[in-house]
Coordinates of C-alpha atoms in Angstrom, one line a residue:
X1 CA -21.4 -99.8 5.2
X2 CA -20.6 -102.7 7.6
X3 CA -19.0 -106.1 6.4
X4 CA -22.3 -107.5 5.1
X5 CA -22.0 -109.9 2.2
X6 CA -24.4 -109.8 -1.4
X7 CA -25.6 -113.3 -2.4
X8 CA -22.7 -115.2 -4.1
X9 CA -23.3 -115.0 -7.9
X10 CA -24.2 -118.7 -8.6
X11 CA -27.0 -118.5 -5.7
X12 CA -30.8 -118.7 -6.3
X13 CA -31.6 -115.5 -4.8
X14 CA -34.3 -114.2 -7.0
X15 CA -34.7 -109.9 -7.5
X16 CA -37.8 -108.8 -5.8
X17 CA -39.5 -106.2 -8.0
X18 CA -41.0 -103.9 -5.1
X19 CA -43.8 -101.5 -6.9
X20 CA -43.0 -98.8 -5.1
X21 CA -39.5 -97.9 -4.1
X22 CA -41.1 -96.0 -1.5
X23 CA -41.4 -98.7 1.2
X24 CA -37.6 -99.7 1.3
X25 CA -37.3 -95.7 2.5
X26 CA -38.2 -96.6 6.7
X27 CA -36.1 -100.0 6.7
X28 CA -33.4 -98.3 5.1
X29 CA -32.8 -95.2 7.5
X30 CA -33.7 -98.0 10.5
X31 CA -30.4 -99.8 8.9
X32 CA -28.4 -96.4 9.1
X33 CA -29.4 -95.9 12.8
X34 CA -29.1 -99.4 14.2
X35 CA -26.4 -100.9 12.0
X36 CA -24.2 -98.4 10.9
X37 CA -24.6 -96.5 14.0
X38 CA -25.3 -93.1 12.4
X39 CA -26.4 -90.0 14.1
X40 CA -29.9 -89.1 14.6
X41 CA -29.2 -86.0 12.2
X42 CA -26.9 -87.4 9.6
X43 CA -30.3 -90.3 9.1
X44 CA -32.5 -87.0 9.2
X45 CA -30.7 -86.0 6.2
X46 CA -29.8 -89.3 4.1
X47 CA -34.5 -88.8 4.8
X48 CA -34.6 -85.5 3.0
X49 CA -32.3 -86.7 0.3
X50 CA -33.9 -89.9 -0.4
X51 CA -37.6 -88.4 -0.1
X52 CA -36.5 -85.9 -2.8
X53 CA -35.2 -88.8 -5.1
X54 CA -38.1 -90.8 -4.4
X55 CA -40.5 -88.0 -5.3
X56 CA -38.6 -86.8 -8.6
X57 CA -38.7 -91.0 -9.4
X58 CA -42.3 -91.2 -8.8
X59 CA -42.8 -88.0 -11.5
X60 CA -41.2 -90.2 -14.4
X61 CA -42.4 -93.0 -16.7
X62 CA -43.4 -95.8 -14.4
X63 CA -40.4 -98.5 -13.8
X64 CA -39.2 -101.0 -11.4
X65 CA -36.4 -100.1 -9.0
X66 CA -34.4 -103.1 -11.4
X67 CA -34.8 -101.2 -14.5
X68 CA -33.1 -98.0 -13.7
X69 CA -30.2 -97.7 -15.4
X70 CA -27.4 -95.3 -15.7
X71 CA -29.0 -92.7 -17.8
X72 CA -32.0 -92.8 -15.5
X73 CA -30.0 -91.4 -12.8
X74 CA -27.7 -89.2 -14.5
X75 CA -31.4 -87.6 -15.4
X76 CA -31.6 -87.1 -11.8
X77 CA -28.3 -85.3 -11.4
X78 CA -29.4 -83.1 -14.2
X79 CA -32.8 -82.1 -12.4
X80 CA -30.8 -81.4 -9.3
X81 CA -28.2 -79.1 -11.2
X82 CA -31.2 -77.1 -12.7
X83 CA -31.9 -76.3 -9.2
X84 CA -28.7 -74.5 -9.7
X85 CA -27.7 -76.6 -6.2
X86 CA -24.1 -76.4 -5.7
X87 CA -21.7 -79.3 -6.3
X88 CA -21.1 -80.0 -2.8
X89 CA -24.8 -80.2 -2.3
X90 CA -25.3 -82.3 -5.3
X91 CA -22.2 -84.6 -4.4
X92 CA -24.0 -85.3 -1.2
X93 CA -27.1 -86.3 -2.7
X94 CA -25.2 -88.7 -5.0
X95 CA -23.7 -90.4 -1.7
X96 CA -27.2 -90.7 -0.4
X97 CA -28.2 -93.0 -3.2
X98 CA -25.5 -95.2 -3.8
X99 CA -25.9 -96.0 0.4
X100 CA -29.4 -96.3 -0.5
X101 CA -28.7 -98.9 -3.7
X102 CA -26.4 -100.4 -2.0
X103 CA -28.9 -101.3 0.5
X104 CA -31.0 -102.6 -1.8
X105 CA -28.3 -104.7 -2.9
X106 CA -27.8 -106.2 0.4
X107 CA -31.6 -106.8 1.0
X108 CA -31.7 -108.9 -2.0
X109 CA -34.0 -106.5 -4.0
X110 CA -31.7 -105.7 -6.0
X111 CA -28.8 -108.1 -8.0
X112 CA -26.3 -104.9 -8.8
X113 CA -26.2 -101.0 -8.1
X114 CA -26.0 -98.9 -10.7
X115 CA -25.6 -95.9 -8.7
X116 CA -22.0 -96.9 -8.0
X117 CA -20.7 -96.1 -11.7
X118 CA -22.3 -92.3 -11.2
X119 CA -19.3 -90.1 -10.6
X120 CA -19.4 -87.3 -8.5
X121 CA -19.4 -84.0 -10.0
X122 CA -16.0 -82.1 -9.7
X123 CA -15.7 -80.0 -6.9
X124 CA -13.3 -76.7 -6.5
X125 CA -11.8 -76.7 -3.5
X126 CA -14.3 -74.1 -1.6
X127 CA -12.8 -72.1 1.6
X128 CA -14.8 -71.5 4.3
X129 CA -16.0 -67.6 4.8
X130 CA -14.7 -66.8 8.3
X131 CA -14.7 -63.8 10.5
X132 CA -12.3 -61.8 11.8
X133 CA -11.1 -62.0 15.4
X134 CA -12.2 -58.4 16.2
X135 CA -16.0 -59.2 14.3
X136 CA -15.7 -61.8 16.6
X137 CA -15.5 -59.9 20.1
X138 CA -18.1 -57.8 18.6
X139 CA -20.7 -60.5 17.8
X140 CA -20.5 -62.1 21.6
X141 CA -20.7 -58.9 22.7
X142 CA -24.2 -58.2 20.5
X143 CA -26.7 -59.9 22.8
X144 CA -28.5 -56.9 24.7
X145 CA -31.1 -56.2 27.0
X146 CA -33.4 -56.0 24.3
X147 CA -33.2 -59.8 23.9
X148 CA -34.9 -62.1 26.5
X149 CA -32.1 -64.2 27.4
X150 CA -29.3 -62.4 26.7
X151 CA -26.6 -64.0 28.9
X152 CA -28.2 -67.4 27.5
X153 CA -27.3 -66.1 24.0
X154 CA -23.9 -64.8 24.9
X155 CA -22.9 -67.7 26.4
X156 CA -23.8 -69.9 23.8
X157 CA -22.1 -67.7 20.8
X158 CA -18.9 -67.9 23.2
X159 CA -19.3 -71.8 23.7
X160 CA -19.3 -72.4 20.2
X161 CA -16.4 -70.0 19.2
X162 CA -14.7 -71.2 22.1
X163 CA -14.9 -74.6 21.2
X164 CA -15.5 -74.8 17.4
X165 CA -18.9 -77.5 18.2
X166 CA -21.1 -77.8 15.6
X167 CA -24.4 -76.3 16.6
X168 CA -26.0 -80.1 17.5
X169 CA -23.2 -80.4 19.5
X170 CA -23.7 -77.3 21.7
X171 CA -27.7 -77.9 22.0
X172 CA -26.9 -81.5 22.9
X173 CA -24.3 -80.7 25.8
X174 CA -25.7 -81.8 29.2
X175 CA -25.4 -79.6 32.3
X176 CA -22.7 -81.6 33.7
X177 CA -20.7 -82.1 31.3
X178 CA -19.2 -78.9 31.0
X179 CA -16.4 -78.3 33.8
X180 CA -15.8 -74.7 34.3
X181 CA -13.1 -75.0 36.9
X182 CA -11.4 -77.4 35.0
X183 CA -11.8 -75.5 31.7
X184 CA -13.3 -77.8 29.4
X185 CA -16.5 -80.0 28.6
X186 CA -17.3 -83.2 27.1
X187 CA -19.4 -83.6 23.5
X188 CA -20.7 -86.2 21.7
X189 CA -20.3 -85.7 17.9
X190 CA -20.9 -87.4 14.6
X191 CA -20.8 -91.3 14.6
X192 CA -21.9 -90.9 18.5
X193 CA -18.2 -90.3 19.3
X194 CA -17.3 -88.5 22.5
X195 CA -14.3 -85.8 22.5
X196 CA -13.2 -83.2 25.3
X197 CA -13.0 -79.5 24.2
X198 CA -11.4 -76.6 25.9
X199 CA -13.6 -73.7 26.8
X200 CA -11.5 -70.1 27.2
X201 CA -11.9 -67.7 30.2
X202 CA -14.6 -66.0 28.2
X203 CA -16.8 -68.5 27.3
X204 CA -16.7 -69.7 31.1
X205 CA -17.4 -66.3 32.3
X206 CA -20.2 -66.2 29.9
X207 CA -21.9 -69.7 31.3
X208 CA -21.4 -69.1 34.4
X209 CA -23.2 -65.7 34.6
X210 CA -26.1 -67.7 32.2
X211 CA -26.2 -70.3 35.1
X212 CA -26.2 -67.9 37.8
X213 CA -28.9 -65.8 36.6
X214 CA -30.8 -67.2 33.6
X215 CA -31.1 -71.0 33.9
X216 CA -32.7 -71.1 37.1
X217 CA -35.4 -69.5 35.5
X218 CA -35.8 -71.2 32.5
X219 CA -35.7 -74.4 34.8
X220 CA -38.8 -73.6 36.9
X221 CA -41.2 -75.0 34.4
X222 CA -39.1 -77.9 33.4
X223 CA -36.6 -78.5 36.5
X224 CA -35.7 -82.1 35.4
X225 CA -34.3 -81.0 32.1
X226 CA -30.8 -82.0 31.7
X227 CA -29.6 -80.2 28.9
X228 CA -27.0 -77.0 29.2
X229 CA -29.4 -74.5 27.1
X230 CA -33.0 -74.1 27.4
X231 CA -35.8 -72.0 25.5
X232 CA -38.5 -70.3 27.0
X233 CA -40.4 -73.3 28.3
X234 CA -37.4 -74.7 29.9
X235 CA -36.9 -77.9 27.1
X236 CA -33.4 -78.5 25.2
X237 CA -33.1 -75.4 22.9
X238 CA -33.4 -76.2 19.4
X239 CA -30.9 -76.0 16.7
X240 CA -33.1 -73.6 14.8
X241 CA -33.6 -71.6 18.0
X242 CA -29.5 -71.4 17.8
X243 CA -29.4 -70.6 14.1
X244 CA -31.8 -67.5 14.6
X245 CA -29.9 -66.8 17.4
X246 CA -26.3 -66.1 15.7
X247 CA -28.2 -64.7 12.9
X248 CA -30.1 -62.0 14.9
X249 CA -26.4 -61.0 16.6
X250 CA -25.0 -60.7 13.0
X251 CA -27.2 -58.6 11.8
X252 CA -26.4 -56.2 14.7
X253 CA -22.8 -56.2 13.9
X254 CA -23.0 -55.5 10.1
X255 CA -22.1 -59.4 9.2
X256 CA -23.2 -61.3 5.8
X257 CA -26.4 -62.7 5.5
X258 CA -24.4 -65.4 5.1
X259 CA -23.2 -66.0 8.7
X260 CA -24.7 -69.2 10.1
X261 CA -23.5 -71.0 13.1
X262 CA -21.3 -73.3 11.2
X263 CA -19.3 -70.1 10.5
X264 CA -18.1 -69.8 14.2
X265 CA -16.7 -73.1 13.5
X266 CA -14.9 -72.3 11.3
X267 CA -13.6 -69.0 12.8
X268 CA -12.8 -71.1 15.2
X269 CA -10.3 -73.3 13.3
X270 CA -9.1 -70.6 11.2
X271 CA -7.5 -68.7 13.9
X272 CA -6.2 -71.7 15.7
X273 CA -4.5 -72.3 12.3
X274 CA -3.2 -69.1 12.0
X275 CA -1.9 -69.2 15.8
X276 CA 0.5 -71.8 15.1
X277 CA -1.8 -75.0 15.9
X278 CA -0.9 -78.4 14.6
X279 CA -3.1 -79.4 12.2
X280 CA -3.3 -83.3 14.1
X281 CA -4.5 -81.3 17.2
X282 CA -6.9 -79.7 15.4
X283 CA -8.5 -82.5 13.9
X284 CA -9.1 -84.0 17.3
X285 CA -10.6 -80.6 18.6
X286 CA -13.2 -80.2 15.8
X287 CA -13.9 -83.9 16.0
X288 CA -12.7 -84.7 12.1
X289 CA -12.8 -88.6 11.3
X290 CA -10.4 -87.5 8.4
X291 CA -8.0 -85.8 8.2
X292 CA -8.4 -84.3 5.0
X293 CA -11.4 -82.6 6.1
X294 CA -8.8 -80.2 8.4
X295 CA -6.5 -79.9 5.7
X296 CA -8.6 -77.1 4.1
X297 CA -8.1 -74.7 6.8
X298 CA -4.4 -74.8 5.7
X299 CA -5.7 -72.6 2.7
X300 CA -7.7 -70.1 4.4
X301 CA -5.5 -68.1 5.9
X302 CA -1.7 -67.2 4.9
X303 CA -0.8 -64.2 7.5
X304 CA 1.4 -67.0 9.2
X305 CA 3.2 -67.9 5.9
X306 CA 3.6 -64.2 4.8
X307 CA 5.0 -63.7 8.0
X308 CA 7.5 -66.3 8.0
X309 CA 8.5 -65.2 4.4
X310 CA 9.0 -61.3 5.7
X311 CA 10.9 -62.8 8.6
X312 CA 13.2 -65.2 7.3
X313 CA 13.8 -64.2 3.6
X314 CA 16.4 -61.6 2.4
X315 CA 13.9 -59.6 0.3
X316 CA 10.9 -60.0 2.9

């Protein structure tokens, strides 16, 4: 949160009682766009979070945002694990409303946040489900003539495998900000932060045969559009569009259900890990603000440390 101050405590500020919590909701995700600079999605979700909250708050015995107390939240937490949602997911939701109570605090509605003595629930460290390199060549290789757009498609499953973008990344990248001579392009991430990331000979070949003969089409209806990726109408593609996209090639390949286009990413960082990347490089290619959110892709995959052990140990 930035370096606003609460109210000393000897002050005269008075708590506001609001009667509905509801009507801090707007001000607050206005306060994560314009002051804490979040992304347009990240506020998109601290909405969904918050509307969920609000609505489960509105279903209990009528009280004032000052009278919620400890238990009254842990009741929430409670609802949300009969949901059977996992910890991560619950975790996040926790985050949302101590930001939110914390703006409250700030605003003067409230004199304290209670929501900071919740603790998060304990979370096993969860590896990411990857593919393998060869499911890999297969699933870029899925798009067919069946499809309308298949060189679209292909190039955008080799873009992000290439790259390891998240999916708003890749729908966000502008026409010119991909270099394919030069091998790389330019995305703006989380927090509005701009990075360079490499693109391979196959995920140029792939956007440049989209570009040759697929966007010009798609760009009839629409020819000031701007963005790399179109749909049908020749507008930004959608991050659903995407999802449905690498879910549809998937399928055709005999992948989990469970493949999304997050898993690319992570396919993406699990082989650079196992190729011998440093971890510090990787961090900077997948756009991490901390470093501890790379570290987990040092406990994915151990072919590189069974292979050092069969190399250099005297029983390997």
């Amino acid at each position: 949160m930035p370096p606003r101050k609460r109210p000393p405590a000897n002050s005269k500020f008075q708590v506001r009682k609001p009667a509905d919590p509801g009507v801090h909701l707007e001000p607050f995700l206005n306060y994560l766009e314009a002051e804490c600079g979040m992304a347009a999605n990240t506020v998109s979700a601290y909405r969904s979070d918050i509307t969920q909250f609000l609505d489960w708050y509105r279903s209990q015995p009528s009280r004032p945002l000052s009278q919620v107390d400890l238990k009254f939240l842990s009741g929430y937490l409670q609802h949300l694990n009969k949901r059977r949602l996992a910890a991560t997911t619950v975790s996040r939701h926790l985050v949302t409303i101590k930001l939110f109570f914390r703006y409250l605090v700030l605003e003067g509605i409230l004199a304290e946040s209670v929501a900071d003595l919740l603790n998060s629930p304990k979370l096993w460290k969860y590896l990411p489900k990857v593919l393998s390199p060869e499911k890999v060549n297969e699933l870029l290789m899925a798009p067919c003539n069946a499809d309308k757009y298949p060189l679209r498609d292909r190039a955008i499953l080799a873009m992000m495998y290439a790259t390891g973008c998240r999916v708003s990344e890749i729908v966000n990248l502008p026409l010119d900000s991909v270099k394919l001579a030069e091998g790389y392009a330019r995305c703006v991430g989380k927090g509005n932060k701009e990075r360079m990331v490499s693109l391979n000979p196959v995920a140029v070949a792939a956007v440049e045969a989209y570009l040759k003969y697929e966007r010009p089409d798609l760009t009839r209806r629409n020819p000031a559009e701007q963005a790399l990726f179109l749909g049908r109408g020749g507008k930004q593609l959608s991050r659903i569009m995407v999802w449905n996209i690498v879910k549809k090639n998937a399928a055709r390949v005999g992948c989990s259900k469970e493949v999304s286009p997050h898993t690319l990413r992570h396919s993406f960082a699990t082989h650079m890990m196992a190729g011998g990347a440093e971890i510090r490089a990787l961090q900077e290619l997948l756009g991490h603000a901390n470093i501890r959110t790379t570290q987990i892709y040092t406990h994915v995959d151990h072919s590189r440390l069974k292979a050092v052990h069969q190399m250099y140990h005297p029983r390997g």
